[in-house]
mmCIF file of N, CA and C in Angstrom:
data_model
loop_
_atom_site.group_PDB
_atom_site.id
_atom_site.type_symbol
_atom_site.label_atom_id
_atom_site.label_comp_id
_atom_site.label_asym_id
_atom_site.label_seq_id
_atom_site.Cartn_x
_atom_site.Cartn_y
_atom_site.Cartn_z
ATOM 1 N N MET A 1 0.844 -1.175 0.000
ATOM 2 C CA MET A 1 0.000 0.000 0.000
ATOM 3 C C MET A 1 0.890 1.239 0.000
ATOM 4 N N ASN A 2 0.562 2.231 -0.831
ATOM 5 C CA ASN A 2 1.356 3.448 -0.967
ATOM 6 C C ASN A 2 0.827 4.513 -0.018
ATOM 7 N N ASN A 3 1.679 5.009 0.892
ATOM 8 C CA ASN A 3 1.281 6.026 1.861
ATOM 9 C C ASN A 3 1.542 7.441 1.364
ATOM 10 N N LYS A 4 2.013 7.581 0.132
ATOM 11 C CA LYS A 4 2.327 8.892 -0.408
ATOM 12 C C LYS A 4 1.041 9.678 -0.686
ATOM 13 N N LYS A 5 0.981 10.907 -0.153
ATOM 14 C CA LYS A 5 -0.213 11.740 -0.326
ATOM 15 C C LYS A 5 -0.137 12.508 -1.637
ATOM 16 N N THR A 6 -1.299 12.797 -2.213
ATOM 17 C CA THR A 6 -1.356 13.647 -3.401
ATOM 18 C C THR A 6 -1.245 15.097 -2.963
ATOM 19 N N ILE A 7 -0.951 15.965 -3.896
ATOM 20 C CA ILE A 7 -0.857 17.387 -3.572
ATOM 21 C C ILE A 7 -2.201 17.908 -3.066
ATOM 22 N N ASN A 8 -3.294 17.388 -3.598
ATOM 23 C CA ASN A 8 -4.623 17.811 -3.128
ATOM 24 C C ASN A 8 -4.831 17.454 -1.657
ATOM 25 N N GLU A 9 -4.384 16.264 -1.265
ATOM 26 C CA GLU A 9 -4.513 15.841 0.129
ATOM 27 C C GLU A 9 -3.631 16.687 1.047
ATOM 28 N N ILE A 10 -2.414 16.966 0.584
ATOM 29 C CA ILE A 10 -1.500 17.783 1.382
ATOM 30 C C ILE A 10 -2.073 19.188 1.568
ATOM 31 N N VAL A 11 -2.583 19.782 0.492
ATOM 32 C CA VAL A 11 -3.161 21.128 0.571
ATOM 33 C C VAL A 11 -4.365 21.132 1.508
ATOM 34 N N ALA A 12 -5.213 20.125 1.408
ATOM 35 C CA ALA A 12 -6.396 20.055 2.279
ATOM 36 C C ALA A 12 -5.982 20.006 3.751
ATOM 37 N N LEU A 13 -4.947 19.227 4.052
ATOM 38 C CA LEU A 13 -4.463 19.157 5.438
ATOM 39 C C LEU A 13 -3.832 20.480 5.877
ATOM 40 N N CYS A 14 -3.133 21.145 4.972
ATOM 41 C CA CYS A 14 -2.539 22.453 5.292
ATOM 42 C C CYS A 14 -3.629 23.471 5.629
ATOM 43 N N ILE A 15 -4.711 23.456 4.865
ATOM 44 C CA ILE A 15 -5.824 24.384 5.107
ATOM 45 C C ILE A 15 -6.410 24.148 6.496
ATOM 46 N N GLU A 16 -6.410 22.895 6.941
ATOM 47 C CA GLU A 16 -6.913 22.551 8.280
ATOM 48 C C GLU A 16 -5.923 22.953 9.381
ATOM 49 N N GLY A 17 -4.717 23.413 8.978
ATOM 50 C CA GLY A 17 -3.727 23.845 9.961
ATOM 51 C C GLY A 17 -2.754 22.760 10.388
ATOM 52 N N ASN A 18 -2.683 21.673 9.640
ATOM 53 C CA ASN A 18 -1.797 20.559 9.962
ATOM 54 C C ASN A 18 -0.342 20.956 9.690
ATOM 55 N N ASN A 19 0.460 21.093 10.754
ATOM 56 C CA ASN A 19 1.854 21.517 10.628
ATOM 57 C C ASN A 19 2.706 20.510 9.858
ATOM 58 N N LYS A 20 2.436 19.240 10.025
ATOM 59 C CA LYS A 20 3.193 18.212 9.306
ATOM 60 C C LYS A 20 2.949 18.338 7.794
ATOM 61 N N ALA A 21 1.722 18.594 7.403
ATOM 62 C CA ALA A 21 1.394 18.769 5.988
ATOM 63 C C ALA A 21 2.047 20.044 5.445
ATOM 64 N N GLN A 22 2.087 21.112 6.254
ATOM 65 C CA GLN A 22 2.742 22.346 5.822
ATOM 66 C C GLN A 22 4.228 22.106 5.597
ATOM 67 N N ASN A 23 4.841 21.321 6.459
ATOM 68 C CA ASN A 23 6.248 20.973 6.287
ATOM 69 C C ASN A 23 6.453 20.132 5.024
ATOM 70 N N GLU A 24 5.529 19.218 4.786
ATOM 71 C CA GLU A 24 5.594 18.379 3.583
ATOM 72 C C GLU A 24 5.461 19.229 2.319
ATOM 73 N N LEU A 25 4.556 20.203 2.349
ATOM 74 C CA LEU A 25 4.374 21.113 1.220
ATOM 75 C C LEU A 25 5.638 21.949 1.008
ATOM 76 N N TYR A 26 6.202 22.421 2.095
ATOM 77 C CA TYR A 26 7.460 23.179 2.043
ATOM 78 C C TYR A 26 8.549 22.348 1.364
ATOM 79 N N THR A 27 8.675 21.097 1.774
ATOM 80 C CA THR A 27 9.687 20.207 1.208
ATOM 81 C C THR A 27 9.467 19.994 -0.289
ATOM 82 N N LEU A 28 8.216 19.864 -0.699
ATOM 83 C CA LEU A 28 7.909 19.670 -2.118
ATOM 84 C C LEU A 28 8.225 20.905 -2.962
ATOM 85 N N CYS A 29 8.048 22.086 -2.391
ATOM 86 C CA CYS A 29 8.152 23.341 -3.148
ATOM 87 C C CYS A 29 9.504 24.019 -3.064
ATOM 88 N N LYS A 30 10.252 23.775 -2.007
ATOM 89 C CA LYS A 30 11.376 24.643 -1.670
ATOM 90 C C LYS A 30 12.423 24.777 -2.775
ATOM 91 N N THR A 31 12.798 23.717 -3.454
ATOM 92 C CA THR A 31 13.871 23.801 -4.442
ATOM 93 C C THR A 31 13.489 24.692 -5.619
ATOM 94 N N LYS A 32 12.342 24.426 -6.222
ATOM 95 C CA LYS A 32 11.927 25.208 -7.394
ATOM 96 C C LYS A 32 11.650 26.660 -7.034
ATOM 97 N N LEU A 33 10.932 26.872 -5.945
ATOM 98 C CA LEU A 33 10.544 28.233 -5.598
ATOM 99 C C LEU A 33 11.733 29.038 -5.079
ATOM 100 N N TYR A 34 12.625 28.417 -4.330
ATOM 101 C CA TYR A 34 13.805 29.122 -3.842
ATOM 102 C C TYR A 34 14.736 29.477 -5.003
ATOM 103 N N THR A 35 14.867 28.571 -5.963
ATOM 104 C CA THR A 35 15.681 28.854 -7.144
ATOM 105 C C THR A 35 15.136 30.065 -7.886
ATOM 106 N N MET A 36 13.822 30.168 -7.967
ATOM 107 C CA MET A 36 13.195 31.320 -8.601
ATOM 108 C C MET A 36 13.582 32.602 -7.853
ATOM 109 N N CYS A 37 13.547 32.563 -6.547
ATOM 110 C CA CYS A 37 13.907 33.735 -5.732
ATOM 111 C C CYS A 37 15.362 34.126 -5.944
ATOM 112 N N LEU A 38 16.240 33.146 -6.060
ATOM 113 C CA LEU A 38 17.655 33.433 -6.299
ATOM 114 C C LEU A 38 17.858 34.169 -7.623
ATOM 115 N N LYS A 39 17.048 33.839 -8.616
ATOM 116 C CA LYS A 39 17.164 34.500 -9.919
ATOM 117 C C LYS A 39 16.733 35.956 -9.859
ATOM 118 N N PHE A 40 15.864 36.287 -8.928
ATOM 119 C CA PHE A 40 15.386 37.663 -8.780
ATOM 120 C C PHE A 40 16.263 38.500 -7.848
ATOM 121 N N SER A 41 17.079 37.866 -7.019
ATOM 122 C CA SER A 41 17.785 38.593 -5.964
ATOM 123 C C SER A 41 19.270 38.710 -6.270
ATOM 124 N N ASN A 42 19.924 39.557 -5.477
ATOM 125 C CA ASN A 42 21.363 39.752 -5.629
ATOM 126 C C ASN A 42 22.170 38.786 -4.774
ATOM 127 N N ASN A 43 21.539 38.226 -3.760
ATOM 128 C CA ASN A 43 22.274 37.322 -2.872
ATOM 129 C C ASN A 43 21.314 36.367 -2.177
ATOM 130 N N SER A 44 21.887 35.405 -1.480
ATOM 131 C CA SER A 44 21.064 34.369 -0.850
ATOM 132 C C SER A 44 20.228 34.914 0.308
ATOM 133 N N ASN A 45 20.708 35.949 1.002
ATOM 134 C CA ASN A 45 19.914 36.527 2.094
ATOM 135 C C ASN A 45 18.633 37.158 1.566
ATOM 136 N N GLN A 46 18.734 37.883 0.455
ATOM 137 C CA GLN A 46 17.534 38.461 -0.162
ATOM 138 C C GLN A 46 16.616 37.361 -0.676
ATOM 139 N N ALA A 47 17.198 36.328 -1.258
ATOM 140 C CA ALA A 47 16.403 35.201 -1.760
ATOM 141 C C ALA A 47 15.671 34.514 -0.606
ATOM 142 N N ASP A 48 16.346 34.369 0.530
ATOM 143 C CA ASP A 48 15.706 33.782 1.714
ATOM 144 C C ASP A 48 14.484 34.594 2.123
ATOM 145 N N ASP A 49 14.659 35.917 2.180
ATOM 146 C CA ASP A 49 13.544 36.796 2.554
ATOM 147 C C ASP A 49 12.393 36.696 1.563
ATOM 148 N N MET A 50 12.736 36.702 0.269
ATOM 149 C CA MET A 50 11.704 36.580 -0.770
ATOM 150 C C MET A 50 10.959 35.260 -0.624
ATOM 151 N N PHE A 51 11.718 34.185 -0.397
ATOM 152 C CA PHE A 51 11.106 32.861 -0.302
ATOM 153 C C PHE A 51 10.184 32.765 0.908
ATOM 154 N N ILE A 52 10.661 33.223 2.059
ATOM 155 C CA ILE A 52 9.843 33.131 3.281
ATOM 156 C C ILE A 52 8.548 33.923 3.113
ATOM 157 N N GLU A 53 8.662 35.147 2.597
ATOM 158 C CA GLU A 53 7.464 35.970 2.397
ATOM 159 C C GLU A 53 6.519 35.325 1.374
ATOM 160 N N GLY A 54 7.081 34.842 0.270
ATOM 161 C CA GLY A 54 6.264 34.220 -0.766
ATOM 162 C C GLY A 54 5.602 32.934 -0.315
ATOM 163 N N PHE A 55 6.347 32.088 0.398
ATOM 164 C CA PHE A 55 5.774 30.831 0.863
ATOM 165 C C PHE A 55 4.675 31.085 1.888
ATOM 166 N N THR A 56 4.864 32.110 2.712
ATOM 167 C CA THR A 56 3.823 32.482 3.668
ATOM 168 C C THR A 56 2.553 32.896 2.938
ATOM 169 N N LYS A 57 2.701 33.661 1.851
ATOM 170 C CA LYS A 57 1.536 34.061 1.056
ATOM 171 C C LYS A 57 0.850 32.836 0.445
ATOM 172 N N ILE A 58 1.646 31.881 -0.006
ATOM 173 C CA ILE A 58 1.083 30.651 -0.569
ATOM 174 C C ILE A 58 0.257 29.929 0.495
ATOM 175 N N LEU A 59 0.827 29.759 1.695
ATOM 176 C CA LEU A 59 0.107 29.084 2.777
ATOM 177 C C LEU A 59 -1.175 29.831 3.155
ATOM 178 N N MET A 60 -1.106 31.151 3.186
ATOM 179 C CA MET A 60 -2.266 31.944 3.590
ATOM 180 C C MET A 60 -3.378 31.936 2.532
ATOM 181 N N ASN A 61 -3.034 31.576 1.296
ATOM 182 C CA ASN A 61 -4.020 31.600 0.217
ATOM 183 C C ASN A 61 -4.357 30.218 -0.335
ATOM 184 N N LEU A 62 -3.991 29.169 0.375
ATOM 185 C CA LEU A 62 -4.244 27.809 -0.117
ATOM 186 C C LEU A 62 -5.719 27.559 -0.412
ATOM 187 N N GLN A 63 -6.603 28.154 0.372
ATOM 188 C CA GLN A 63 -8.038 27.938 0.157
ATOM 189 C C GLN A 63 -8.495 28.504 -1.196
ATOM 190 N N ASN A 64 -7.691 29.380 -1.815
ATOM 191 C CA ASN A 64 -8.054 29.970 -3.108
ATOM 192 C C ASN A 64 -7.611 29.118 -4.293
ATOM 193 N N TRP A 65 -6.742 28.116 -4.048
ATOM 194 C CA TRP A 65 -6.261 27.286 -5.137
ATOM 195 C C TRP A 65 -7.345 26.316 -5.571
ATOM 196 N N THR A 66 -7.529 26.212 -6.872
ATOM 197 C CA THR A 66 -8.408 25.184 -7.439
ATOM 198 C C THR A 66 -7.558 24.350 -8.386
ATOM 199 N N ASP A 67 -7.997 23.154 -8.663
ATOM 200 C CA ASP A 67 -7.195 22.308 -9.549
ATOM 201 C C ASP A 67 -7.486 22.570 -11.027
ATOM 202 N N ASN A 68 -7.922 23.812 -11.349
ATOM 203 C CA ASN A 68 -8.053 24.210 -12.753
ATOM 204 C C ASN A 68 -6.681 24.306 -13.404
ATOM 205 N N TYR A 69 -5.651 24.529 -12.600
ATOM 206 C CA TYR A 69 -4.277 24.529 -13.055
ATOM 207 C C TYR A 69 -3.443 23.885 -11.960
ATOM 208 N N THR A 70 -2.237 23.465 -12.302
ATOM 209 C CA THR A 70 -1.448 22.704 -11.332
ATOM 210 C C THR A 70 -1.098 23.556 -10.122
ATOM 211 N N PHE A 71 -0.899 22.892 -9.002
ATOM 212 C CA PHE A 71 -0.531 23.598 -7.781
ATOM 213 C C PHE A 71 0.767 24.370 -7.974
ATOM 214 N N PHE A 72 1.735 23.752 -8.647
ATOM 215 C CA PHE A 72 3.047 24.384 -8.784
ATOM 216 C C PHE A 72 2.987 25.605 -9.710
ATOM 217 N N THR A 73 2.103 25.605 -10.688
ATOM 218 C CA THR A 73 1.911 26.795 -11.515
ATOM 219 C C THR A 73 1.307 27.912 -10.681
ATOM 220 N N TRP A 74 0.307 27.568 -9.891
ATOM 221 C CA TRP A 74 -0.353 28.550 -9.026
ATOM 222 C C TRP A 74 0.632 29.106 -7.997
ATOM 223 N N ALA A 75 1.353 28.220 -7.307
ATOM 224 C CA ALA A 75 2.318 28.647 -6.295
ATOM 225 C C ALA A 75 3.457 29.442 -6.923
ATOM 226 N N GLY A 76 3.891 29.019 -8.096
ATOM 227 C CA GLY A 76 4.959 29.735 -8.800
ATOM 228 C C GLY A 76 4.542 31.145 -9.177
ATOM 229 N N THR A 77 3.280 31.321 -9.563
ATOM 230 C CA THR A 77 2.774 32.652 -9.899
ATOM 231 C C THR A 77 2.769 33.548 -8.669
ATOM 232 N N ILE A 78 2.350 33.014 -7.549
ATOM 233 C CA ILE A 78 2.365 33.803 -6.308
ATOM 234 C C ILE A 78 3.804 34.182 -5.955
ATOM 235 N N MET A 79 4.721 33.229 -6.053
ATOM 236 C CA MET A 79 6.119 33.503 -5.709
ATOM 237 C C MET A 79 6.715 34.531 -6.666
ATOM 238 N N LYS A 80 6.449 34.397 -7.963
ATOM 239 C CA LYS A 80 6.969 35.368 -8.942
ATOM 240 C C LYS A 80 6.429 36.757 -8.661
ATOM 241 N N ASN A 81 5.133 36.850 -8.415
ATOM 242 C CA ASN A 81 4.537 38.155 -8.130
ATOM 243 C C ASN A 81 5.140 38.762 -6.866
ATOM 244 N N ASN A 82 5.391 37.925 -5.867
ATOM 245 C CA ASN A 82 6.022 38.402 -4.640
ATOM 246 C C ASN A 82 7.429 38.930 -4.941
ATOM 247 N N CYS A 83 8.193 38.182 -5.709
ATOM 248 C CA CYS A 83 9.554 38.611 -6.071
ATOM 249 C C CYS A 83 9.516 39.913 -6.876
ATOM 250 N N ILE A 84 8.584 39.999 -7.811
ATOM 251 C CA ILE A 84 8.457 41.213 -8.622
ATOM 252 C C ILE A 84 8.097 42.399 -7.745
ATOM 253 N N ASN A 85 7.178 42.213 -6.812
ATOM 254 C CA ASN A 85 6.802 43.305 -5.905
ATOM 255 C C ASN A 85 7.993 43.756 -5.065
ATOM 256 N N ILE A 86 8.782 42.827 -4.573
ATOM 257 C CA ILE A 86 9.967 43.178 -3.787
ATOM 258 C C ILE A 86 10.975 43.916 -4.666
ATOM 259 N N CYS A 87 11.170 43.440 -5.894
ATOM 260 C CA CYS A 87 12.084 44.126 -6.818
ATOM 261 C C CYS A 87 11.578 45.533 -7.134
ATOM 262 N N ASN A 88 10.274 45.674 -7.313
ATOM 263 C CA ASN A 88 9.709 46.996 -7.572
ATOM 264 C C ASN A 88 10.020 47.951 -6.425
ATOM 265 N N LYS A 89 9.860 47.481 -5.196
ATOM 266 C CA LYS A 89 10.160 48.327 -4.028
ATOM 267 C C LYS A 89 11.634 48.710 -4.016
ATOM 268 N N ARG A 90 12.480 47.753 -4.344
ATOM 269 C CA ARG A 90 13.918 47.988 -4.329
ATOM 270 C C ARG A 90 14.345 48.934 -5.440
ATOM 271 N N TYR A 91 13.744 48.793 -6.618
ATOM 272 C CA TYR A 91 14.168 49.573 -7.776
ATOM 273 C C TYR A 91 13.356 50.840 -7.999
ATOM 274 N N ASN A 92 12.337 51.086 -7.194
ATOM 275 C CA ASN A 92 11.548 52.304 -7.352
ATOM 276 C C ASN A 92 12.400 53.550 -7.189
ATOM 277 N N LYS A 93 13.470 53.440 -6.446
ATOM 278 C CA LYS A 93 14.385 54.565 -6.299
ATOM 279 C C LYS A 93 14.907 55.004 -7.660
ATOM 280 N N HIS A 94 14.985 54.066 -8.580
ATOM 281 C CA HIS A 94 15.502 54.338 -9.917
ATOM 282 C C HIS A 94 14.384 54.375 -10.960
ATOM 283 N N GLU A 95 13.161 54.431 -10.493
ATOM 284 C CA GLU A 95 11.967 54.465 -11.342
ATOM 285 C C GLU A 95 11.879 53.266 -12.275
ATOM 286 N N GLN A 96 12.399 52.137 -11.849
ATOM 287 C CA GLN A 96 12.327 50.899 -12.618
ATOM 288 C C GLN A 96 11.208 50.051 -12.041
ATOM 289 N N THR A 97 10.248 49.644 -12.840
ATOM 290 C CA THR A 97 9.167 48.800 -12.352
ATOM 291 C C THR A 97 8.994 47.586 -13.245
ATOM 292 N N PHE A 98 8.425 46.556 -12.657
ATOM 293 C CA PHE A 98 8.100 45.336 -13.379
ATOM 294 C C PHE A 98 6.608 45.127 -13.267
ATOM 295 N N GLU A 99 6.031 44.520 -14.264
ATOM 296 C CA GLU A 99 4.591 44.270 -14.257
ATOM 297 C C GLU A 99 4.277 42.997 -13.484
ATOM 298 N N VAL A 100 3.265 43.060 -12.636
ATOM 299 C CA VAL A 100 2.813 41.876 -11.908
ATOM 300 C C VAL A 100 2.091 40.968 -12.895
ATOM 301 N N LEU A 101 2.358 39.681 -12.802
ATOM 302 C CA LEU A 101 1.808 38.721 -13.751
ATOM 303 C C LEU A 101 0.342 38.423 -13.488
ATOM 304 N N PRO A 102 -0.419 38.202 -14.551
ATOM 305 C CA PRO A 102 -1.809 37.788 -14.348
ATOM 306 C C PRO A 102 -1.852 36.338 -13.875
ATOM 307 N N GLU A 103 -3.021 35.911 -13.418
ATOM 308 C CA GLU A 103 -3.190 34.525 -13.007
ATOM 309 C C GLU A 103 -2.933 33.599 -14.198
ATOM 310 N N PRO A 104 -2.463 32.369 -13.974
ATOM 311 C CA PRO A 104 -2.082 31.460 -15.055
ATOM 312 C C PRO A 104 -3.181 31.183 -16.075
ATOM 313 N N GLN A 105 -4.438 31.139 -15.654
ATOM 314 C CA GLN A 105 -5.495 30.803 -16.593
ATOM 315 C C GLN A 105 -5.701 31.890 -17.644
ATOM 316 N N GLN A 106 -5.081 33.055 -17.461
ATOM 317 C CA GLN A 106 -5.247 34.140 -18.418
ATOM 318 C C GLN A 106 -4.230 34.082 -19.545
ATOM 319 N N TYR A 107 -3.252 33.176 -19.469
ATOM 320 C CA TYR A 107 -2.264 33.054 -20.522
ATOM 321 C C TYR A 107 -2.876 32.327 -21.722
ATOM 322 N N HIS A 108 -2.465 32.732 -22.898
ATOM 323 C CA HIS A 108 -2.922 32.056 -24.113
ATOM 324 C C HIS A 108 -1.970 30.908 -24.401
ATOM 325 N N SER A 109 -2.513 29.748 -24.703
ATOM 326 C CA SER A 109 -1.660 28.601 -24.958
ATOM 327 C C SER A 109 -1.319 28.441 -26.435
ATOM 328 N N GLU A 110 -1.978 29.187 -27.301
ATOM 329 C CA GLU A 110 -1.718 29.081 -28.730
ATOM 330 C C GLU A 110 -0.475 29.893 -29.094
ATOM 331 N N PRO A 111 0.489 29.273 -29.803
ATOM 332 C CA PRO A 111 1.659 30.042 -30.209
ATOM 333 C C PRO A 111 1.274 31.073 -31.270
ATOM 334 N N ARG A 112 1.728 32.292 -31.079
ATOM 335 C CA ARG A 112 1.409 33.366 -32.022
ATOM 336 C C ARG A 112 2.611 33.729 -32.875
ATOM 337 N N PHE A 113 3.800 33.322 -32.461
ATOM 338 C CA PHE A 113 5.028 33.603 -33.183
ATOM 339 C C PHE A 113 5.836 32.321 -33.262
ATOM 340 N N ASP A 114 6.717 32.235 -34.267
ATOM 341 C CA ASP A 114 7.614 31.091 -34.263
ATOM 342 C C ASP A 114 8.822 31.433 -33.385
ATOM 343 N N MET A 115 9.615 30.453 -33.035
ATOM 344 C CA MET A 115 10.711 30.645 -32.082
ATOM 345 C C MET A 115 11.745 31.654 -32.570
ATOM 346 N N THR A 116 11.981 31.726 -33.871
ATOM 347 C CA THR A 116 12.946 32.691 -34.402
ATOM 348 C C THR A 116 12.490 34.112 -34.105
ATOM 349 N N GLU A 117 11.213 34.394 -34.315
ATOM 350 C CA GLU A 117 10.678 35.723 -34.015
ATOM 351 C C GLU A 117 10.754 36.020 -32.520
ATOM 352 N N ILE A 118 10.408 35.034 -31.698
ATOM 353 C CA ILE A 118 10.427 35.231 -30.253
ATOM 354 C C ILE A 118 11.846 35.549 -29.777
ATOM 355 N N LYS A 119 12.841 34.768 -30.233
ATOM 356 C CA LYS A 119 14.230 35.010 -29.838
ATOM 357 C C LYS A 119 14.691 36.396 -30.296
ATOM 358 N N TYR A 120 14.283 36.787 -31.494
ATOM 359 C CA TYR A 120 14.637 38.113 -32.006
ATOM 360 C C TYR A 120 14.102 39.206 -31.090
ATOM 361 N N PHE A 121 12.826 39.114 -30.706
ATOM 362 C CA PHE A 121 12.217 40.134 -29.850
ATOM 363 C C PHE A 121 12.799 40.113 -28.435
ATOM 364 N N ILE A 122 13.075 38.930 -27.911
ATOM 365 C CA ILE A 122 13.679 38.837 -26.579
ATOM 366 C C ILE A 122 15.037 39.532 -26.566
ATOM 367 N N ASN A 123 15.831 39.298 -27.592
ATOM 368 C CA ASN A 123 17.167 39.895 -27.649
ATOM 369 C C ASN A 123 17.133 41.407 -27.805
ATOM 370 N N LYS A 124 16.037 41.966 -28.258
ATOM 371 C CA LYS A 124 15.908 43.416 -28.410
ATOM 372 C C LYS A 124 15.500 44.103 -27.106
ATOM 373 N N LEU A 125 15.081 43.322 -26.093
ATOM 374 C CA LEU A 125 14.650 43.897 -24.818
ATOM 375 C C LEU A 125 15.844 44.464 -24.052
ATOM 376 N N PRO A 126 15.612 45.522 -23.251
ATOM 377 C CA PRO A 126 16.669 45.992 -22.339
ATOM 378 C C PRO A 126 17.033 44.871 -21.363
ATOM 379 N N LYS A 127 18.215 44.964 -20.790
ATOM 380 C CA LYS A 127 18.764 43.887 -19.972
ATOM 381 C C LYS A 127 17.824 43.426 -18.861
ATOM 382 N N LYS A 128 17.280 44.344 -18.060
ATOM 383 C CA LYS A 128 16.439 43.954 -16.928
ATOM 384 C C LYS A 128 15.117 43.353 -17.397
ATOM 385 N N GLU A 129 14.518 43.935 -18.428
ATOM 386 C CA GLU A 129 13.261 43.395 -18.943
ATOM 387 C C GLU A 129 13.474 42.012 -19.556
ATOM 388 N N LYS A 130 14.632 41.835 -20.197
ATOM 389 C CA LYS A 130 14.967 40.538 -20.773
ATOM 390 C C LYS A 130 15.086 39.483 -19.664
ATOM 391 N N LEU A 131 15.715 39.856 -18.541
ATOM 392 C CA LEU A 131 15.843 38.950 -17.407
ATOM 393 C C LEU A 131 14.478 38.550 -16.874
ATOM 394 N N VAL A 132 13.611 39.520 -16.652
ATOM 395 C CA VAL A 132 12.281 39.226 -16.126
ATOM 396 C C VAL A 132 11.496 38.364 -17.112
ATOM 397 N N PHE A 133 11.529 38.702 -18.394
ATOM 398 C CA PHE A 133 10.812 37.916 -19.402
ATOM 399 C C PHE A 133 11.309 36.471 -19.407
ATOM 400 N N THR A 134 12.613 36.305 -19.381
ATOM 401 C CA THR A 134 13.192 34.959 -19.399
ATOM 402 C C THR A 134 12.780 34.170 -18.158
ATOM 403 N N LEU A 135 12.828 34.818 -17.002
ATOM 404 C CA LEU A 135 12.430 34.130 -15.776
ATOM 405 C C LEU A 135 10.969 33.729 -15.792
ATOM 406 N N VAL A 136 10.134 34.594 -16.312
ATOM 407 C CA VAL A 136 8.691 34.371 -16.267
ATOM 408 C C VAL A 136 8.233 33.384 -17.335
ATOM 409 N N PHE A 137 8.687 33.570 -18.567
ATOM 410 C CA PHE A 137 8.122 32.780 -19.656
ATOM 411 C C PHE A 137 8.998 31.620 -20.130
ATOM 412 N N VAL A 138 10.286 31.718 -19.985
ATOM 413 C CA VAL A 138 11.160 30.636 -20.451
ATOM 414 C C VAL A 138 11.401 29.636 -19.331
ATOM 415 N N ASN A 139 11.651 30.124 -18.107
ATOM 416 C CA ASN A 139 11.960 29.244 -16.979
ATOM 417 C C ASN A 139 10.733 28.964 -16.126
ATOM 418 N N ASP A 140 9.545 29.086 -16.687
ATOM 419 C CA ASP A 140 8.310 28.890 -15.914
ATOM 420 C C ASP A 140 8.269 27.497 -15.327
ATOM 421 N N MET A 141 7.766 27.428 -14.110
ATOM 422 C CA MET A 141 7.639 26.144 -13.429
ATOM 423 C C MET A 141 6.504 25.331 -14.064
ATOM 424 N N PRO A 142 6.646 23.999 -14.065
ATOM 425 C CA PRO A 142 5.580 23.180 -14.671
ATOM 426 C C PRO A 142 4.298 23.241 -13.866
#
């Protein structure tokens, strides 16, 4: 008999306040989500702060997740938006802002450009916008 819980079961237990399930969810998410934070930050201390704040937001909003899209896509969107908001606060001194991403279900799945066109347009972006675009659309979590 397999004792491994599904993500739906883990989330349901987390919503009930089960600390063991929250730890299990943390273990499942930490590598991908922390790596995302490292890509947005200048150092591991900033990434730690981004991750803790983002993961807390994920835990506080678990009741809003539906299985219309994968848990990791939903959690990744929350973490990305958190990182973008922190970067906006940090870079507002220089009037540099990033756009907060819409919810995953709002993305179009139909390709509108071929890869050659996409690479051409990505390479024309300013350095910071290119970084954000690459993190959001190329390195998106499954």
